[in-house]
Coordinates of C-alpha atoms in Angstrom, one line a residue:
M1 CA 0.0 0.0 0.0
S2 CA 1.2 3.6 -0.7
V3 CA -0.2 6.8 0.8
R4 CA -0.6 10.3 -0.6
G5 CA -2.6 12.5 1.7
S6 CA -6.1 11.0 1.9
V7 CA -5.5 8.8 -1.2
L8 CA -4.3 5.2 -0.7
D9 CA -3.1 2.8 -3.4
V10 CA -3.8 -0.7 -2.3
R11 CA -2.5 -3.9 -3.9
F12 CA -4.6 -7.1 -4.0
D13 CA -3.1 -10.4 -5.1
D14 CA -6.4 -12.3 -5.6
G15 CA -9.2 -10.3 -7.2
L16 CA -10.1 -6.6 -6.8
P17 CA -12.9 -5.1 -4.7
A18 CA -15.8 -3.3 -6.4
L19 CA -16.0 0.4 -6.8
N20 CA -17.4 2.2 -3.7
E21 CA -16.6 -0.9 -1.6
A22 CA -15.2 -0.2 1.9
L23 CA -11.6 -1.2 2.7
A24 CA -10.5 -1.8 6.3
V25 CA -6.9 -0.6 6.8
E26 CA -5.4 -2.5 9.8
G27 CA -2.7 -0.1 11.0
A28 CA -2.0 1.2 14.5
R29 CA -5.2 3.2 14.1
P30 CA -7.8 1.4 12.0
L31 CA -9.1 3.3 9.0
V32 CA -11.9 2.9 6.6
A33 CA -11.4 3.8 2.9
E34 CA -13.6 3.6 -0.2
V35 CA -12.5 2.3 -3.6
Q36 CA -12.6 4.9 -6.3
A37 CA -10.6 3.7 -9.2
Y38 CA -8.6 0.8 -10.7
L39 CA -5.0 1.4 -11.5
D40 CA -4.1 -2.0 -12.9
E41 CA -5.2 -5.7 -12.5
H42 CA -3.8 -5.8 -8.9
T43 CA -4.1 -2.2 -7.6
V44 CA -7.0 0.1 -6.6
R45 CA -7.0 3.7 -5.6
A46 CA -9.1 4.5 -2.5
V47 CA -10.1 7.5 -0.4
S48 CA -9.7 7.5 3.3
M49 CA -12.6 8.6 5.5
Q50 CA -10.2 9.5 8.4
A51 CA -6.9 11.2 8.7
T52 CA -4.0 9.2 7.5
D53 CA -1.3 10.6 9.8
G54 CA 1.2 8.0 10.8
L55 CA 0.1 5.5 8.1
R56 CA 3.0 3.7 6.4
R57 CA 3.6 1.9 3.2
G58 CA 3.1 -1.8 3.6
T59 CA 0.3 -1.5 6.1
P60 CA -2.2 -4.4 5.5
A61 CA -5.7 -3.7 4.2
R62 CA -8.6 -6.0 3.4
A63 CA -11.8 -5.7 1.4
T64 CA -15.0 -5.8 3.5
G65 CA -17.2 -7.0 0.6
R66 CA -19.7 -4.2 1.0
P67 CA -19.9 -0.4 0.9
I68 CA -19.6 1.8 4.0
A69 CA -22.6 1.1 6.2
V70 CA -24.1 3.3 9.0
P71 CA -26.3 2.3 11.9
V72 CA -30.0 3.0 11.3
G73 CA -33.1 2.8 13.4
E74 CA -34.8 4.4 16.4
M75 CA -31.5 4.2 18.4
M76 CA -30.2 7.1 16.2
L77 CA -32.6 9.6 17.5
G78 CA -31.0 12.2 19.8
R79 CA -27.5 11.2 18.8
L80 CA -24.7 13.0 17.0
V81 CA -22.6 10.7 14.7
D82 CA -19.9 11.0 12.1
V83 CA -19.7 9.8 8.5
L84 CA -19.2 6.2 9.6
G85 CA -22.1 6.3 12.0
D86 CA -19.8 6.3 15.1
A87 CA -21.2 8.2 18.1
Q88 CA -19.5 11.6 18.7
D89 CA -21.6 13.0 21.5
G90 CA -20.0 11.2 24.4
G91 CA -22.8 8.7 24.6
A92 CA -22.6 4.9 24.4
P93 CA -21.3 3.4 21.2
F94 CA -23.6 1.5 19.0
A95 CA -23.6 -2.3 19.3
D96 CA -21.6 -4.3 16.8
D97 CA -24.7 -6.2 15.7
A98 CA -26.8 -3.0 15.2
L99 CA -28.7 -2.8 11.9
R100 CA -26.6 -1.0 9.3
W101 CA -27.5 0.2 5.8
P102 CA -25.0 0.9 3.0
I103 CA -24.7 4.6 2.2
H104 CA -24.8 3.9 -1.5
R105 CA -28.4 3.1 -2.4
P106 CA -30.5 3.6 -5.5
P107 CA -33.3 6.2 -5.5
P108 CA -36.9 5.0 -5.4
A109 CA -38.1 4.0 -8.8
L110 CA -39.9 6.9 -10.6
A111 CA -43.1 4.9 -10.6
D112 CA -42.9 4.5 -6.8
Q113 CA -42.2 8.1 -6.0
T114 CA -45.1 10.3 -4.7
G115 CA -45.6 14.0 -5.0
R116 CA -47.8 16.0 -2.6
R117 CA -48.6 19.6 -3.4
E118 CA -48.9 20.6 0.2
L119 CA -47.3 23.6 1.9
L120 CA -44.7 23.2 4.6
E121 CA -45.3 26.2 6.9
T122 CA -42.1 27.6 8.4
G123 CA -43.3 30.6 10.4
V124 CA -40.9 32.8 8.6
K125 CA -43.0 35.5 6.9
V126 CA -41.1 36.2 3.8
I127 CA -40.6 32.5 3.0
D128 CA -44.2 31.5 3.6
L129 CA -45.5 34.5 1.5
L130 CA -43.1 34.6 -1.5
A131 CA -41.2 31.3 -1.6
P132 CA -43.4 28.7 0.1
L133 CA -41.8 25.3 0.7
A134 CA -43.4 22.0 -0.3
R135 CA -43.9 19.0 2.0
G136 CA -41.9 16.3 0.2
G137 CA -40.0 18.9 -1.9
K138 CA -36.5 20.3 -2.0
A139 CA -35.5 23.9 -1.3
G140 CA -32.2 25.7 -1.4
L141 CA -31.0 28.6 0.8
F142 CA -28.5 30.4 -1.4
G143 CA -26.2 33.1 -0.1
G144 CA -22.6 34.2 0.2
A145 CA -20.5 34.3 3.3
G146 CA -21.9 36.0 6.4
V147 CA -25.5 36.7 5.2
G148 CA -27.2 34.3 7.6
K149 CA -27.6 30.9 6.0
T150 CA -26.7 28.9 9.1
V151 CA -28.9 31.1 11.4
L152 CA -31.8 30.8 9.1
I153 CA -31.5 27.0 8.7
T154 CA -31.1 26.6 12.5
E155 CA -34.3 28.7 13.0
L156 CA -36.1 26.5 10.5
I157 CA -35.0 23.4 12.4
R158 CA -36.3 24.7 15.7
S159 CA -39.6 26.1 14.4
M160 CA -40.5 23.3 12.0
V161 CA -39.5 20.4 14.2
E162 CA -41.7 21.6 17.0
S163 CA -44.7 21.7 14.7
Y164 CA -43.7 19.1 12.1
G165 CA -44.4 15.9 14.0
G166 CA -42.0 13.8 12.0
I167 CA -38.3 13.0 12.3
S168 CA -35.5 15.5 11.5
V169 CA -32.1 14.5 10.2
F170 CA -29.4 17.3 10.0
A171 CA -26.3 16.8 7.9
G172 CA -23.4 19.2 8.8
V173 CA -21.2 19.1 5.7
G174 CA -17.9 20.9 6.2
E175 CA -19.3 22.7 9.3
R176 CA -17.0 24.4 11.8
S177 CA -16.6 22.6 15.1
R178 CA -18.1 25.6 16.9
E179 CA -21.2 25.5 14.7
G180 CA -21.7 21.8 15.4
H181 CA -21.4 22.4 19.2
E182 CA -23.8 25.3 19.1
M183 CA -26.3 23.2 17.1
L184 CA -26.2 20.4 19.6
L185 CA -26.7 22.8 22.5
E186 CA -29.5 24.5 20.6
M187 CA -31.3 21.2 20.0
R188 CA -30.9 20.1 23.6
G189 CA -32.1 23.5 24.9
S190 CA -35.2 23.6 22.6
G191 CA -36.3 20.0 23.5
V192 CA -36.4 18.7 20.0
L193 CA -33.2 16.6 20.1
E194 CA -35.1 13.4 20.9
R195 CA -36.7 13.5 17.4
T196 CA -33.5 14.6 15.6
V197 CA -30.4 12.9 14.3
L198 CA -27.2 15.0 13.8
V199 CA -24.6 13.7 11.3
Y200 CA -21.4 15.7 11.0
G201 CA -18.4 15.7 8.6
Q202 CA -16.6 18.8 9.9
M203 CA -14.3 21.2 8.2
N204 CA -11.2 19.8 9.9
E205 CA -11.9 16.3 8.7
P206 CA -10.4 14.8 5.5
P207 CA -12.3 15.5 2.2
G208 CA -13.6 11.9 2.1
A209 CA -15.6 12.4 5.3
R210 CA -17.0 15.7 4.0
W211 CA -17.8 14.1 0.7
R212 CA -19.8 11.1 2.1
V213 CA -21.4 12.6 5.2
A214 CA -24.5 13.7 3.2
L215 CA -25.0 10.2 1.9
S216 CA -24.7 8.9 5.5
A217 CA -27.4 11.3 6.7
L218 CA -29.6 10.5 3.7
T219 CA -29.4 6.8 4.4
I220 CA -30.6 7.3 8.0
A221 CA -33.5 9.4 6.7
E222 CA -34.4 6.7 4.2
W223 CA -34.8 4.1 7.0
F224 CA -37.4 6.3 8.7
R225 CA -39.1 6.8 5.4
D226 CA -39.1 3.2 4.1
V227 CA -39.4 1.2 7.3
R228 CA -41.2 3.4 9.8
K229 CA -43.2 5.3 7.1
Q230 CA -42.5 8.5 8.9
D231 CA -42.2 11.9 7.3
V232 CA -38.6 13.1 7.5
L233 CA -37.3 16.7 7.4
L234 CA -33.7 16.6 6.0
L235 CA -31.6 19.6 6.5
M236 CA -28.1 20.1 5.0
D237 CA -25.6 22.8 5.8
N238 CA -23.7 23.3 3.5
V239 CA -24.2 21.4 0.3
F240 CA -21.5 23.5 -1.5
R241 CA -19.0 21.9 0.9
F242 CA -20.1 18.5 -0.5
V243 CA -19.2 19.8 -4.0
Q244 CA -16.0 21.3 -2.8
A245 CA -14.9 18.0 -1.1
G246 CA -15.7 16.2 -4.3
G247 CA -13.4 18.6 -6.1
E248 CA -10.6 17.9 -3.7
I249 CA -11.1 14.1 -4.1
S250 CA -11.1 14.5 -7.9
G251 CA -7.8 16.3 -7.8
L252 CA -6.2 13.7 -5.5
L253 CA -7.4 11.0 -7.8
G254 CA -5.6 12.7 -10.7
R255 CA -8.6 13.7 -12.8
L256 CA -8.3 16.8 -15.0
P257 CA -10.4 19.7 -13.7
S258 CA -13.4 20.9 -15.7
R259 CA -15.0 24.4 -15.9
V260 CA -13.7 26.9 -13.3
G261 CA -11.6 24.1 -11.8
Y262 CA -14.5 21.9 -10.7
Q263 CA -14.4 18.2 -11.0
P264 CA -15.6 16.7 -14.3
T265 CA -18.1 14.6 -12.4
L266 CA -19.8 17.6 -10.8
A267 CA -23.2 17.1 -12.4
S268 CA -23.4 13.3 -11.8
E269 CA -22.3 13.7 -8.1
V270 CA -24.9 16.3 -7.4
A271 CA -27.6 14.2 -9.2
D272 CA -26.6 11.0 -7.3
L273 CA -27.3 12.9 -4.1
E274 CA -30.3 14.9 -5.0
E275 CA -32.2 12.2 -6.8
R276 CA -32.3 10.0 -3.7
I277 CA -34.1 12.8 -1.8
A278 CA -37.5 11.6 -2.8
S279 CA -40.9 10.7 -1.2
A280 CA -42.2 7.2 -1.2
P281 CA -45.8 5.9 -0.6
G282 CA -46.8 6.6 2.9
A283 CA -44.0 9.0 3.8
T284 CA -42.2 12.1 2.5
V285 CA -38.7 13.5 2.7
S286 CA -38.7 17.3 2.8
A287 CA -35.2 18.7 2.2
I288 CA -33.9 22.2 3.0
Q289 CA -30.3 22.7 1.9
A290 CA -28.0 25.7 2.5
V291 CA -25.8 26.5 -0.5
Y292 CA -22.8 28.8 -0.1
V293 CA -22.5 31.1 -3.2
P294 CA -18.8 31.8 -3.8
A295 CA -18.1 35.5 -4.2
D296 CA -21.9 36.0 -4.5
D297 CA -21.6 34.6 -8.1
F298 CA -24.9 32.8 -8.9
T299 CA -23.5 31.7 -12.2
D300 CA -20.9 29.5 -10.5
P301 CA -21.1 25.9 -11.9
A302 CA -21.7 24.4 -8.5
V303 CA -24.5 26.7 -7.7
T304 CA -26.2 26.2 -11.1
A305 CA -25.8 22.4 -10.8
L306 CA -27.6 22.4 -7.5
F307 CA -30.2 25.0 -8.5
S308 CA -31.7 22.8 -11.1
H309 CA -32.7 20.2 -8.6
F310 CA -34.7 22.4 -6.2
D311 CA -38.4 23.1 -6.2
G312 CA -37.9 26.4 -4.4
S313 CA -35.0 28.8 -3.9
V314 CA -34.6 31.3 -1.0
V315 CA -31.9 33.8 -2.0
L316 CA -30.1 35.7 0.8
S317 CA -28.9 39.2 -0.1
R318 CA -25.8 41.0 1.1
E319 CA -27.5 44.3 0.4
M320 CA -30.4 43.3 2.7
A321 CA -28.0 42.2 5.4
A322 CA -26.2 45.6 5.1
Q323 CA -29.5 47.3 5.8
A324 CA -30.1 45.1 8.8
M325 CA -33.2 43.6 7.2
Y326 CA -33.1 40.2 8.8
P327 CA -33.7 37.5 7.6
A328 CA -31.8 39.0 4.7
I329 CA -33.9 37.2 2.1
D330 CA -34.2 38.9 -1.3
P331 CA -37.9 38.9 -2.0
L332 CA -37.4 39.6 -5.8
R333 CA -35.0 36.7 -6.4
S334 CA -36.5 34.1 -4.2
S335 CA -39.1 31.8 -5.9
S336 CA -41.0 28.5 -5.5
V337 CA -42.9 26.3 -7.9
L338 CA -45.6 26.2 -5.2
L339 CA -46.5 29.8 -5.6
D340 CA -49.3 28.8 -7.9
P341 CA -53.0 29.7 -7.5
L342 CA -53.9 26.0 -7.7
V343 CA -51.7 25.3 -4.6
V344 CA -51.7 28.4 -2.4
G345 CA -55.0 29.7 -3.5
E346 CA -55.9 32.7 -5.7
A347 CA -55.8 35.2 -2.8
H348 CA -52.3 34.3 -1.7
Y349 CA -51.0 34.2 -5.2
R350 CA -52.4 37.6 -6.1
L351 CA -51.2 39.2 -2.8
A352 CA -47.7 37.8 -3.3
G353 CA -47.7 39.3 -6.8
D354 CA -48.8 42.7 -5.4
V355 CA -46.1 42.6 -2.7
R356 CA -43.4 41.7 -5.2
G357 CA -44.6 44.3 -7.6
A358 CA -44.5 47.1 -5.0
L359 CA -41.0 46.0 -3.9
A360 CA -39.8 45.8 -7.5
R361 CA -41.1 49.4 -8.2
Y362 CA -39.4 50.7 -5.1
H363 CA -36.1 49.0 -6.2
D364 CA -36.4 50.7 -9.7
L365 CA -37.0 54.1 -8.1
Q366 CA -34.1 54.0 -5.6
D367 CA -31.6 55.7 -7.9
I368 CA -34.1 58.6 -8.6
I369 CA -34.8 59.0 -4.9
A370 CA -31.1 59.1 -4.1
L371 CA -30.5 61.8 -6.8
L372 CA -33.6 63.9 -6.7
G373 CA -35.5 63.0 -3.5
M374 CA -39.0 61.8 -2.9
D375 CA -40.6 65.1 -3.9
E376 CA -39.8 64.5 -7.6
L377 CA -41.9 61.3 -7.7
S378 CA -45.5 61.2 -8.9
A379 CA -48.2 60.8 -6.2
D380 CA -48.7 57.1 -7.2
D381 CA -44.9 56.4 -7.0
R382 CA -44.6 58.1 -3.6
R383 CA -47.5 56.0 -2.2
T384 CA -45.9 52.9 -3.6
V385 CA -42.5 53.7 -2.0
V386 CA -44.2 54.4 1.4
R387 CA -45.9 51.0 1.3
A388 CA -42.9 49.1 -0.1
R389 CA -40.7 50.4 2.7
R390 CA -43.2 49.3 5.3
L391 CA -43.6 45.9 3.6
Q392 CA -39.8 45.5 3.6
R393 CA -39.7 46.2 7.4
F394 CA -42.8 44.0 8.1
L395 CA -41.1 41.1 6.4
T396 CA -38.3 41.2 9.0
Q397 CA -38.7 39.2 12.2
P398 CA -36.6 38.2 15.2
F399 CA -35.6 34.6 15.5
R400 CA -35.6 32.4 18.6
V401 CA -32.0 31.2 17.9
T402 CA -30.8 34.8 18.2
E403 CA -32.5 35.7 21.4
A404 CA -29.3 35.4 23.4
F405 CA -27.6 37.9 21.2
T406 CA -30.4 40.5 20.6
G407 CA -32.5 40.2 23.7
D408 CA -35.7 40.1 21.6
A409 CA -38.0 37.2 21.8
G410 CA -38.3 35.2 18.6
R411 CA -41.5 35.1 16.6
S412 CA -43.1 32.4 14.5
V413 CA -45.9 33.8 12.4
P414 CA -48.8 31.8 11.0
I415 CA -49.3 32.3 7.3
E416 CA -52.8 33.7 7.8
K417 CA -51.3 36.5 9.9
T418 CA -48.6 37.2 7.4
L419 CA -51.1 37.5 4.6
A420 CA -53.4 39.7 6.6
G421 CA -50.5 42.1 7.6
C422 CA -49.3 42.5 4.0
R423 CA -52.8 43.1 2.7
A424 CA -53.4 45.8 5.3
I425 CA -50.1 47.5 4.4
L426 CA -50.9 47.4 0.7
E427 CA -54.4 48.9 1.4
G428 CA -52.8 51.8 3.1
E429 CA -53.7 51.1 6.8
T430 CA -50.1 51.8 7.9
D431 CA -49.3 54.8 5.7
G432 CA -49.2 57.1 8.7
W433 CA -47.3 54.8 10.9
A434 CA -43.6 55.1 11.8
E435 CA -41.6 52.6 9.9
S436 CA -39.9 51.5 13.1
S437 CA -43.3 50.2 14.4
L438 CA -43.2 47.5 11.7
Y439 CA -39.5 46.6 12.0
M440 CA -38.7 43.2 13.7
V441 CA -42.2 42.4 14.7
G442 CA -44.4 39.3 14.4
D443 CA -47.9 40.0 13.1
L444 CA -49.6 43.3 12.4
D445 CA -51.4 43.3 15.8
E446 CA -48.0 43.6 17.5
A447 CA -47.0 46.4 15.2
R448 CA -50.3 48.1 15.9
G449 CA -49.7 47.9 19.6
R450 CA -46.2 49.3 19.2
E451 CA -47.5 52.2 17.1
A452 CA -50.2 53.0 19.6
K453 CA -47.6 53.0 22.4
A454 CA -45.4 55.3 20.5
A455 CA -48.3 57.7 19.7
A456 CA -49.3 57.8 23.4
A457 CA -45.8 58.7 24.4

């Protein structure tokens, strides 16, 4: 055996293992590697799932006869595990005879997949209004560095798990150790950990672990879907790190890079993951995936490859974050296939169109306002700007996961309250209110009380 970083060349005298088969490396510290390529009739090239520090040439390795397999079942609830399914939360290790499923599994046959045009209410006003999520669908949270993707997905975990009633599986792909620790504490503190499985391949781990951890989490979710027939909420943060790890692996394997330096297998790797996220008869898998956008470039090949697999896209904006409009979701670039009158109803569909139209007109007029001021606008445009600014502030809200930092109690707003508030703003009820009365509130009743209190003072 020879070693180059995370890549191992292993020689077999009698027959070669299959691609994606797990190898057990029996050194001073046992390792697990996965076969990725054949070099000749006696040698395979494999990728280690653990650090190879101290590994030497000549170390014996054996084929296991099957792919990497992770424990599945009810025992996984409330636990934090790594890419191999080993406990990382200080709890008891899983028994050697525990049920394990291979992480490489085919997606459900197309004829067996089910689709439900049913809303998955999040309690986040701007998402429920303009980019509603589907139960059994796939949504992406797109954004550059520092615009709030992890905060938003953590809030969605907390608010949706409490009302969802199913099982949640969280895949931390290339997460920082600090973020993983904070997530575990957040889950314990909110009381939802007993219905959640946390699977981590952290930033300091080898690329093999970051590359396969999403498949490990998905395999655990598939057991609950196929065996227990339970609805599963699958959350991934960050899927771009999955692509990035695949690029590192591709380079270590000696493949020539493709467009913008990405691996030539980018599209097929993304498809292999995304096509497995599907609903089967009796149970759904609803996926929400954070996607880092490098340099805020939405034409990046990794971003476009992922974008094509989603039913809805929630785009976070650096401009909105700079204005302290949190969550910093761009209402004009976020979209969903469920924003259809046949799904959300005619009233919701029309209201969403009116809100988006008012915000788009305000965006078009901003340069004129900056140069000439509001007085140069027509009466209709002035009225549109007044209402758009109030809509923009009403669509902000404090999150429960940020209470410790802001001191403001988080809000989860039912979709009916969101629609009623936006309708009242568009009809002019709040034209005379201070904009601050609508900033970082829950529903319009709270804003009305704040305005009345300010008027009385």
